[in-house]
Amino acid sequence: MNESVDGGYYLRVLRRRWYVVALGALIGLVAAVAFAGSGAPSTTAKVSVEVVLPETSSGAVLQGVMTTEQEFARSTVVAARAAELLDTDQTADDLRDQIAVDNTTGSAILNFRSTGRKANDTTAVAQAFADAYLAERSEQQQADRRDKIAKLRSRIGSLTDSLQEAITAQAEAEEDSSEFVQASTQQTLLVEEISGLQDQVTALVSVSDNVGSIVTVVPADQPSKSPAYLIWVLGLAAGGLVAAALAFVVDRSDHRVRSDDDLERLVGSPVLADVSGDNPETAYSRAAAVIAARHQAANLRSLLLVAAIADPDLAQSPVRLARALTDNGLRVLLVEADRRGGTVDKAFGLSGRPGLEDIIGGVAGVRPVQPEPQLYVLPSGTNNGDAPRPFTPGILKSLVDSASQWADLVVVHTPVGVDEPDTLRLAGSTGGVVVGTRGAGADREEVQRAVALLDGVGARIVGLLTVDAKRRIGGLRRGSGH
């Protein structure tokens, strides 16, 4: 068993592995001396982009939206487009290593910073990423607008057919008869609704494609060389730090995730909150704010909530997250897809009530219940002991479409385990997936296997809900029960 991590652990490791630290510091010093002799200091360029956002974006919502924009600005698709603009042999991943994106606090400004040895190349990389980001964002906005226009026109066509039927009915009815009056009234209502929808189409067609613009370009300049002794000191310190890190790896070679940052890098998605702390409500509130921002920025309509491990804190996540989302102004439909007796049914006293299993079985008239304002719940449903029927993407789409008039977001709680059949069927069809897992201390290989399963079905991981690994034994693993 590994040594416990307490206040004196790090000092004990350094004493045991002092030779590793000494060797690393020496290597760092040698490298620094060589670098000081060769010169070639690095230089940084900055290009600032002002992003056009909805007028309602402010405060926490603005921060959440800009966090999403930062992630998108360094995404693979933007990097690939930047590579095309640069016409370079470098891969998209190589270019991403040269760029950093940050947000000017409290504003809609994204700063693209590129660091390199050559001033001209460094400036070109920052400029290319800014141009690629604006181009990709514009294409996404145009695609979203075209989709909305198509849906509106489809609705107008349907209403026009109904209007023609009303006109025919009026023509066939006797004047002043109840049928005549009813048909006339229906025509008036249909014409008003069609006119309103046409106004919406006109407004969407006339919307500007302006998604943002470059407001500042700070070209890279070759800085003056630092004094040699300073470079030596930095090399010595850097070598010592790297060696110290290596000492800890050698001392605790258990392949575990070291921190939330490490977990985020491994998964490629942010940690939304640690829900096992002393104040879980605050943690869920933070997570809900990010999801609400994603809902607003990317029209997120459905969310899959998957607990990769069986954990009592994560078992409460569907109910607590749904309530936090309603606190952020969203109307939420919470669907219990764990038909072996999930926590949602128990939390609201809905065990045995008609629900998802009945809908899948073709039972008509099954409706969600509304236990709280803005929160609707569809329980797991009734089952006579048979194996649960498959929950397919088609059924999920039908639920999302039918709830679109009274719910902004459909949250589906699946059984524990990333490899559950329903989870793998639905993960690629939802707007996003939130995974519940251990935080620091999770097993790295199990994390990678779980992510590979989700990537294999095209899932988009929105973020992670973590629990403190110090309170639980084990890491992220594939589970099959509570």
Coordinates of C-alpha atoms in Angstrom, one line a residue:
M1 CA 0.0 0.0 0.0
N2 CA 1.3 3.5 -0.8
E3 CA 2.3 5.9 1.9
S4 CA -0.4 8.2 3.0
V5 CA -0.2 11.8 1.8
D6 CA 0.1 14.1 4.9
G7 CA 1.8 17.3 5.8
G8 CA 5.3 15.7 6.0
Y9 CA 5.0 13.3 3.0
Y10 CA 6.6 15.6 0.5
L11 CA 9.7 16.3 2.7
R12 CA 10.1 12.6 3.3
V13 CA 10.0 11.9 -0.5
L14 CA 12.6 14.6 -1.2
R15 CA 14.9 13.2 1.5
R16 CA 14.6 9.7 0.1
R17 CA 15.1 10.8 -3.5
W18 CA 17.6 13.6 -3.0
Y19 CA 19.9 12.1 -5.7
V20 CA 17.1 12.5 -8.3
V21 CA 16.6 16.1 -7.3
A22 CA 20.4 16.8 -7.4
L23 CA 20.8 15.2 -10.8
G24 CA 17.8 17.1 -12.2
A25 CA 19.2 20.4 -10.9
L26 CA 22.6 19.7 -12.5
I27 CA 21.0 18.8 -15.8
G28 CA 18.9 22.0 -15.6
L29 CA 22.0 24.1 -14.9
V30 CA 23.9 22.5 -17.9
A31 CA 20.9 23.2 -20.2
A32 CA 20.7 26.8 -19.0
V33 CA 24.4 27.4 -19.6
A34 CA 24.0 26.0 -23.1
F35 CA 20.9 28.1 -23.7
A36 CA 22.6 31.3 -22.4
G37 CA 25.4 30.7 -24.8
S38 CA 23.2 30.1 -27.8
G39 CA 20.9 33.1 -27.2
A40 CA 17.5 32.7 -29.0
P41 CA 15.2 34.2 -26.4
S42 CA 11.5 33.6 -27.0
T43 CA 9.0 36.3 -27.9
T44 CA 5.2 36.7 -27.6
A45 CA 2.6 38.2 -29.8
K46 CA -1.0 39.0 -28.8
V47 CA -4.2 39.4 -30.9
S48 CA -7.3 40.5 -29.0
V49 CA -10.8 39.7 -30.4
E50 CA -14.0 41.3 -29.1
V51 CA -16.8 38.6 -29.3
V52 CA -20.3 39.6 -30.1
L53 CA -22.6 38.0 -27.5
P54 CA -26.3 38.1 -26.6
E55 CA -27.3 41.3 -24.7
T56 CA -28.3 39.1 -21.7
S57 CA -24.8 37.9 -21.2
S58 CA -23.4 39.4 -18.0
G59 CA -22.0 38.4 -14.6
A60 CA -21.7 34.7 -14.1
V61 CA -23.4 33.9 -17.4
L62 CA -20.8 36.1 -19.2
Q63 CA -18.0 34.3 -17.4
G64 CA -19.5 30.9 -18.3
V65 CA -20.0 31.9 -21.9
M66 CA -16.4 33.2 -22.2
T67 CA -15.0 30.0 -20.6
T68 CA -16.8 28.1 -23.4
E69 CA -15.5 30.4 -26.0
Q70 CA -11.9 30.0 -24.7
E71 CA -12.2 26.2 -25.0
F72 CA -13.6 26.5 -28.5
A73 CA -10.8 29.0 -29.5
R74 CA -8.2 26.3 -28.8
S75 CA -10.3 23.4 -30.2
T76 CA -9.0 21.0 -32.8
V77 CA -11.3 22.4 -35.5
V78 CA -10.0 26.0 -35.0
A79 CA -6.4 24.7 -34.9
A80 CA -7.0 22.8 -38.2
R81 CA -8.3 26.0 -39.9
A82 CA -5.4 28.0 -38.6
A83 CA -3.0 25.5 -40.1
E84 CA -4.8 26.0 -43.4
L85 CA -4.5 29.7 -43.2
L86 CA -0.8 29.5 -42.4
D87 CA -0.2 27.0 -45.2
T88 CA 2.3 25.3 -42.9
D89 CA 3.6 21.8 -42.5
Q90 CA 3.0 21.9 -38.8
T91 CA 0.1 19.8 -37.5
A92 CA -2.9 21.3 -35.7
D93 CA -1.7 19.9 -32.4
D94 CA 1.7 21.5 -32.9
L95 CA 0.1 24.9 -33.5
R96 CA -2.1 24.5 -30.4
D97 CA 1.0 24.0 -28.3
Q98 CA 2.1 27.5 -29.4
I99 CA -1.1 29.3 -28.6
A100 CA -2.8 30.3 -25.3
V101 CA -6.2 31.9 -25.0
D102 CA -7.4 34.0 -22.0
N103 CA -10.3 36.3 -21.3
T104 CA -10.1 39.9 -20.1
T105 CA -12.1 39.6 -16.8
G106 CA -15.6 41.0 -17.0
S107 CA -15.5 41.6 -20.8
A108 CA -16.1 39.8 -24.0
I109 CA -12.5 40.1 -25.1
L110 CA -10.5 36.9 -26.0
N111 CA -6.7 37.3 -26.1
F112 CA -4.8 35.0 -28.4
R113 CA -1.1 34.8 -27.3
S114 CA 1.5 33.0 -29.3
T115 CA 5.1 32.3 -28.1
G116 CA 8.0 31.4 -30.3
R117 CA 11.6 32.2 -31.3
K118 CA 10.8 34.2 -34.5
A119 CA 8.8 37.4 -34.2
N120 CA 7.2 37.1 -37.6
D121 CA 6.1 33.5 -37.2
T122 CA 4.8 34.1 -33.7
T123 CA 2.6 37.0 -34.8
A124 CA 1.3 35.0 -37.8
V125 CA 0.3 32.1 -35.5
A126 CA -1.7 34.4 -33.2
Q127 CA -3.3 36.2 -36.1
A128 CA -4.2 32.9 -37.8
F129 CA -5.9 31.5 -34.7
A130 CA -7.9 34.7 -34.2
D131 CA -9.0 34.6 -37.9
A132 CA -9.8 30.9 -37.7
Y133 CA -11.8 31.3 -34.5
L134 CA -14.0 34.1 -36.1
A135 CA -14.5 32.1 -39.3
E136 CA -15.5 28.9 -37.5
R137 CA -17.8 30.8 -35.1
S138 CA -19.5 32.6 -38.0
E139 CA -20.1 29.3 -39.8
Q140 CA -21.6 27.8 -36.7
Q141 CA -23.9 30.8 -36.2
Q142 CA -25.0 30.7 -39.8
A143 CA -25.8 27.0 -39.5
D144 CA -27.8 27.5 -36.4
R145 CA -29.8 30.3 -38.1
R146 CA -30.5 28.2 -41.1
D147 CA -31.8 25.5 -38.9
K148 CA -34.1 27.8 -37.1
I149 CA -35.4 29.3 -40.4
A150 CA -36.0 25.8 -41.8
K151 CA -38.1 24.9 -38.7
L152 CA -40.1 28.1 -38.9
R153 CA -40.8 27.7 -42.6
S154 CA -41.9 24.1 -42.0
R155 CA -44.3 25.4 -39.4
I156 CA -45.6 28.1 -41.7
G157 CA -46.2 25.4 -44.4
S158 CA -48.2 23.4 -41.9
L159 CA -50.3 26.4 -40.8
T160 CA -50.9 27.4 -44.5
D161 CA -52.4 23.9 -45.1
S162 CA -54.6 24.4 -42.1
L163 CA -55.6 27.9 -43.4
Q164 CA -56.6 26.4 -46.7
E165 CA -58.7 23.8 -45.0
A166 CA -60.4 26.6 -43.0
I167 CA -61.1 28.6 -46.2
T168 CA -62.6 25.5 -47.8
A169 CA -64.8 24.8 -44.7
Q170 CA -66.1 28.4 -44.7
A171 CA -66.9 28.2 -48.4
E172 CA -68.9 25.0 -47.8
A173 CA -70.8 26.3 -44.8
E174 CA -73.9 28.4 -44.8
E175 CA -73.4 32.1 -44.1
D176 CA -74.0 33.0 -40.4
S177 CA -74.0 29.4 -39.4
S178 CA -71.8 28.3 -36.5
E179 CA -69.5 26.4 -38.9
F180 CA -69.1 29.5 -41.0
V181 CA -68.2 31.6 -37.9
Q182 CA -65.9 29.0 -36.6
A183 CA -64.0 28.7 -39.9
S184 CA -63.8 32.5 -40.1
T185 CA -62.4 32.8 -36.6
Q186 CA -59.9 30.0 -37.3
Q187 CA -58.7 31.8 -40.5
T188 CA -58.1 35.0 -38.5
L189 CA -56.0 33.1 -35.9
L190 CA -54.0 31.2 -38.5
V191 CA -53.3 34.3 -40.5
E192 CA -52.0 36.1 -37.3
E193 CA -49.8 33.2 -36.4
I194 CA -48.4 32.8 -39.9
S195 CA -47.7 36.5 -40.0
G196 CA -45.8 36.3 -36.7
L197 CA -43.7 33.4 -37.9
Q198 CA -43.0 35.1 -41.1
D199 CA -41.8 38.1 -39.1
Q200 CA -39.5 35.8 -37.2
V201 CA -38.1 34.4 -40.4
T202 CA -37.6 37.9 -41.8
A203 CA -35.8 38.9 -38.6
L204 CA -33.5 35.9 -38.8
V205 CA -32.7 36.5 -42.4
S206 CA -31.7 40.0 -41.7
V207 CA -29.5 39.2 -38.7
S208 CA -25.9 40.3 -39.2
D209 CA -23.3 37.6 -39.4
N210 CA -21.0 39.7 -37.2
V211 CA -19.7 37.3 -34.5
G212 CA -16.8 39.5 -33.4
S213 CA -13.8 41.4 -34.7
I214 CA -10.1 41.8 -34.0
V215 CA -9.6 44.9 -31.9
T216 CA -5.9 44.8 -31.0
V217 CA -2.8 43.3 -32.6
V218 CA 0.4 43.5 -30.6
P219 CA 3.2 42.1 -32.8
A220 CA 6.1 40.1 -31.3
D221 CA 9.4 41.9 -30.6
Q222 CA 12.6 40.2 -29.9
P223 CA 13.3 41.0 -26.2
S224 CA 16.7 41.8 -24.9
K225 CA 18.6 38.8 -23.7
S226 CA 18.4 38.1 -20.0
P227 CA 21.6 38.2 -17.9
A228 CA 23.5 34.8 -18.0
Y229 CA 23.5 34.4 -14.3
L230 CA 19.7 34.8 -14.2
I231 CA 19.3 32.1 -16.8
W232 CA 21.6 29.8 -14.8
V233 CA 19.6 30.3 -11.7
L234 CA 16.3 29.7 -13.6
G235 CA 17.8 26.5 -15.1
L236 CA 19.0 25.3 -11.8
A237 CA 15.6 25.9 -10.2
A238 CA 13.7 24.4 -13.2
G239 CA 15.9 21.3 -13.2
G240 CA 15.4 20.9 -9.5
L241 CA 11.6 21.3 -9.8
V242 CA 11.4 18.8 -12.6
A243 CA 13.5 16.4 -10.7
A244 CA 11.4 16.8 -7.6
A245 CA 8.3 16.0 -9.7
L246 CA 10.0 12.9 -11.0
A247 CA 10.9 11.9 -7.5
F248 CA 7.2 12.0 -6.5
V249 CA 6.3 9.9 -9.6
V250 CA 9.0 7.3 -8.7
D251 CA 7.8 7.3 -5.1
R252 CA 4.1 6.9 -6.0
S253 CA 4.1 5.0 -9.3
D254 CA 0.4 4.0 -9.0
H255 CA -0.8 5.6 -12.2
R256 CA -3.3 7.8 -10.4
V257 CA -4.6 11.2 -11.5
R258 CA -2.8 13.9 -9.4
S259 CA -5.2 16.8 -9.5
D260 CA -8.3 18.3 -11.2
D261 CA -6.0 19.9 -13.8
D262 CA -4.5 16.6 -14.5
L263 CA -8.0 15.0 -14.8
E264 CA -9.1 17.9 -17.1
R265 CA -6.1 17.3 -19.4
L266 CA -6.8 13.6 -19.5
V267 CA -10.5 13.9 -20.3
G268 CA -10.3 17.1 -22.3
S269 CA -13.2 18.6 -20.4
P270 CA -13.4 20.8 -17.3
V271 CA -14.2 19.8 -13.8
L272 CA -17.4 21.5 -13.0
A273 CA -17.4 20.9 -9.3
D274 CA -16.3 18.7 -6.4
V275 CA -19.7 17.6 -5.0
S276 CA -18.3 15.8 -2.0
G277 CA -17.2 18.9 0.0
D278 CA -18.8 20.5 3.0
N279 CA -21.1 22.7 0.8
P280 CA -22.4 20.6 -2.1
E281 CA -25.1 23.1 -2.9
T282 CA -22.5 25.8 -3.8
A283 CA -20.7 23.2 -5.9
Y284 CA -23.8 22.2 -7.9
S285 CA -24.6 25.9 -8.3
R286 CA -21.2 26.5 -10.0
A287 CA -21.7 23.4 -12.2
A288 CA -25.2 24.6 -13.2
A289 CA -24.0 28.0 -14.1
V290 CA -21.5 26.6 -16.6
I291 CA -24.2 24.2 -18.1
A292 CA -26.7 27.1 -18.3
A293 CA -24.1 29.2 -20.1
R294 CA -23.5 26.3 -22.5
H295 CA -27.3 26.0 -23.0
Q296 CA -27.5 29.6 -23.9
A297 CA -24.4 29.7 -26.1
A298 CA -24.9 26.4 -27.9
N299 CA -28.6 25.7 -27.6
L300 CA -28.0 22.7 -25.4
R301 CA -31.4 20.8 -25.2
S302 CA -30.5 17.5 -23.7
L303 CA -27.9 16.3 -21.2
L304 CA -26.8 12.8 -20.1
L305 CA -25.8 12.4 -16.5
V306 CA -23.5 9.4 -16.1
A307 CA -22.0 8.2 -12.8
A308 CA -18.9 6.2 -13.8
I309 CA -18.6 4.9 -10.2
A310 CA -21.1 3.9 -7.5
D311 CA -20.8 6.7 -4.9
P312 CA -23.3 8.1 -2.4
D313 CA -22.5 11.7 -3.2
L314 CA -22.8 11.1 -6.9
A315 CA -26.1 9.3 -6.4
Q316 CA -27.6 12.6 -5.3
S317 CA -26.3 14.5 -8.4
P318 CA -29.3 14.2 -10.7
V319 CA -31.7 15.8 -8.2
R320 CA -29.3 18.4 -6.9
L321 CA -28.0 19.4 -10.3
A322 CA -31.6 19.6 -11.7
R323 CA -32.6 21.9 -8.8
A324 CA -29.5 24.0 -9.3
L325 CA -30.3 24.4 -13.0
T326 CA -33.8 25.6 -12.1
D327 CA -32.2 28.2 -9.8
N328 CA -30.3 29.4 -12.9
G329 CA -33.7 30.1 -14.6
L330 CA -34.0 26.9 -16.7
R331 CA -37.1 24.7 -16.9
V332 CA -35.8 21.2 -16.5
L333 CA -37.3 17.8 -17.3
L334 CA -35.4 15.2 -15.3
V335 CA -35.7 11.6 -16.7
E336 CA -34.8 8.6 -14.5
A337 CA -33.4 6.1 -17.0
D338 CA -32.1 3.8 -14.3
R339 CA -35.0 1.4 -14.3
R340 CA -33.5 -0.8 -11.6
G341 CA -34.6 1.7 -9.0
G342 CA -32.7 5.0 -9.4
T343 CA -32.4 7.8 -6.9
V344 CA -34.7 10.2 -8.7
D345 CA -37.8 8.0 -8.1
K346 CA -36.9 7.7 -4.4
A347 CA -36.1 11.4 -3.9
F348 CA -39.6 12.4 -5.2
G349 CA -41.6 9.4 -3.9
L350 CA -42.3 8.3 -7.5
S351 CA -41.4 4.6 -7.3
G352 CA -43.9 2.4 -9.1
R353 CA -45.4 5.4 -11.0
P354 CA -45.9 5.2 -14.8
G355 CA -42.9 6.7 -16.5
L356 CA -40.1 6.0 -19.0
E357 CA -40.5 2.2 -19.1
D358 CA -44.2 2.6 -19.9
I359 CA -43.4 5.2 -22.7
I360 CA -40.9 2.8 -24.2
G361 CA -43.5 0.0 -24.0
G362 CA -46.0 2.1 -26.0
V363 CA -48.3 3.1 -23.1
A364 CA -50.2 6.3 -24.1
G365 CA -50.9 9.2 -21.8
V366 CA -47.8 9.0 -19.6
R367 CA -46.9 12.5 -18.4
P368 CA -44.1 13.8 -16.2
V369 CA -45.0 15.2 -12.8
Q370 CA -44.0 18.6 -11.5
P371 CA -42.9 18.3 -7.9
E372 CA -41.3 21.8 -7.8
P373 CA -41.5 25.0 -9.8
Q374 CA -39.7 24.7 -13.2
L375 CA -38.8 21.1 -12.4
Y376 CA -40.6 18.2 -14.2
V377 CA -39.7 14.6 -13.4
L378 CA -40.3 11.5 -15.5
P379 CA -39.9 8.5 -13.2
S380 CA -38.4 5.1 -14.3
G381 CA -41.9 3.6 -14.7
T382 CA -43.5 0.3 -13.9
N383 CA -41.9 -3.0 -14.6
N384 CA -43.2 -6.5 -14.0
G385 CA -39.8 -8.0 -13.4
D386 CA -38.8 -8.2 -17.1
A387 CA -35.6 -6.8 -18.4
P388 CA -35.8 -3.1 -19.1
R389 CA -36.5 -2.3 -22.8
P390 CA -33.8 -0.5 -24.7
F391 CA -33.9 3.3 -24.3
T392 CA -33.0 4.4 -27.9
P393 CA -32.0 7.8 -29.4
G394 CA -35.3 7.9 -31.2
I395 CA -37.2 7.8 -27.9
L396 CA -35.0 10.4 -26.4
K397 CA -35.5 12.7 -29.4
S398 CA -39.3 12.2 -29.1
L399 CA -39.0 13.2 -25.4
V400 CA -36.9 16.3 -26.1
D401 CA -39.3 17.4 -28.9
S402 CA -42.5 16.8 -26.9
A403 CA -41.0 18.7 -23.9
S404 CA -39.6 21.7 -25.9
Q405 CA -42.7 23.9 -25.2
W406 CA -42.4 23.7 -21.4
A407 CA -38.8 22.6 -20.7
D408 CA -35.6 24.2 -21.7
L409 CA -33.3 21.3 -20.9
V410 CA -33.9 17.5 -20.6
V411 CA -31.5 15.8 -18.1
V412 CA -31.3 12.0 -18.4
H413 CA -29.9 10.1 -15.4
T414 CA -28.5 6.8 -16.5
P415 CA -27.5 3.7 -14.5
V416 CA -24.1 3.6 -12.9
G417 CA -21.3 2.7 -15.3
V418 CA -20.1 4.2 -18.5
D419 CA -20.4 0.8 -20.3
E420 CA -24.1 0.5 -19.6
P421 CA -26.0 -0.3 -22.9
D422 CA -28.5 2.6 -22.5
T423 CA -25.6 5.0 -21.8
L424 CA -23.6 4.0 -24.9
R425 CA -26.8 4.2 -27.0
L426 CA -27.7 7.7 -25.9
A427 CA -24.3 9.3 -25.3
G428 CA -23.7 10.2 -28.9
S429 CA -27.2 11.5 -29.4
T430 CA -27.5 14.0 -26.6
G431 CA -26.3 17.6 -26.6
G432 CA -23.7 16.8 -24.0
V433 CA -22.6 14.3 -21.3
V434 CA -21.7 15.1 -17.6
V435 CA -19.6 12.3 -16.0
G436 CA -19.5 11.8 -12.3
T437 CA -16.2 10.3 -11.1
R438 CA -13.4 10.4 -8.6
G439 CA -11.1 13.5 -8.7
A440 CA -7.5 13.5 -7.8
G441 CA -6.5 9.9 -7.1
A442 CA -8.6 8.3 -9.8
D443 CA -6.9 5.5 -11.8
R444 CA -5.5 7.0 -15.0
E445 CA -6.0 3.9 -17.1
E446 CA -9.6 3.5 -16.1
V447 CA -10.2 7.1 -16.9
Q448 CA -8.8 6.6 -20.4
R449 CA -10.9 3.5 -20.9
A450 CA -14.0 5.3 -19.9
V451 CA -13.3 8.3 -22.1
A452 CA -12.5 6.0 -25.0
L453 CA -15.9 4.3 -24.6
L454 CA -17.7 7.7 -24.8
D455 CA -15.5 9.0 -27.6
G456 CA -16.3 5.8 -29.5
V457 CA -20.0 6.6 -29.7
G458 CA -19.4 10.3 -30.5
A459 CA -20.2 11.7 -27.0
R460 CA -19.5 15.3 -26.2
I461 CA -18.3 15.5 -22.6
V462 CA -19.5 18.9 -21.2
G463 CA -17.8 18.5 -17.9
L464 CA -17.1 16.4 -14.8
L465 CA -18.6 16.1 -11.3
T466 CA -15.9 14.8 -8.9
V467 CA -15.8 13.3 -5.5
D468 CA -12.8 13.4 -3.1
A469 CA -10.7 10.3 -3.6
K470 CA -9.3 10.5 -0.1
R471 CA -12.7 9.5 1.2
R472 CA -13.2 6.6 -1.2
I473 CA -10.9 3.8 -2.3
G474 CA -10.4 3.3 -6.1
G475 CA -10.6 5.4 -9.2
L476 CA -12.8 5.9 -12.2
R477 CA -14.0 2.4 -13.2
R478 CA -16.7 0.8 -15.2
G479 CA -19.5 -0.1 -12.9
S480 CA -22.7 -2.0 -13.1
G481 CA -24.7 -1.3 -10.0
H482 CA -25.4 1.0 -7.1

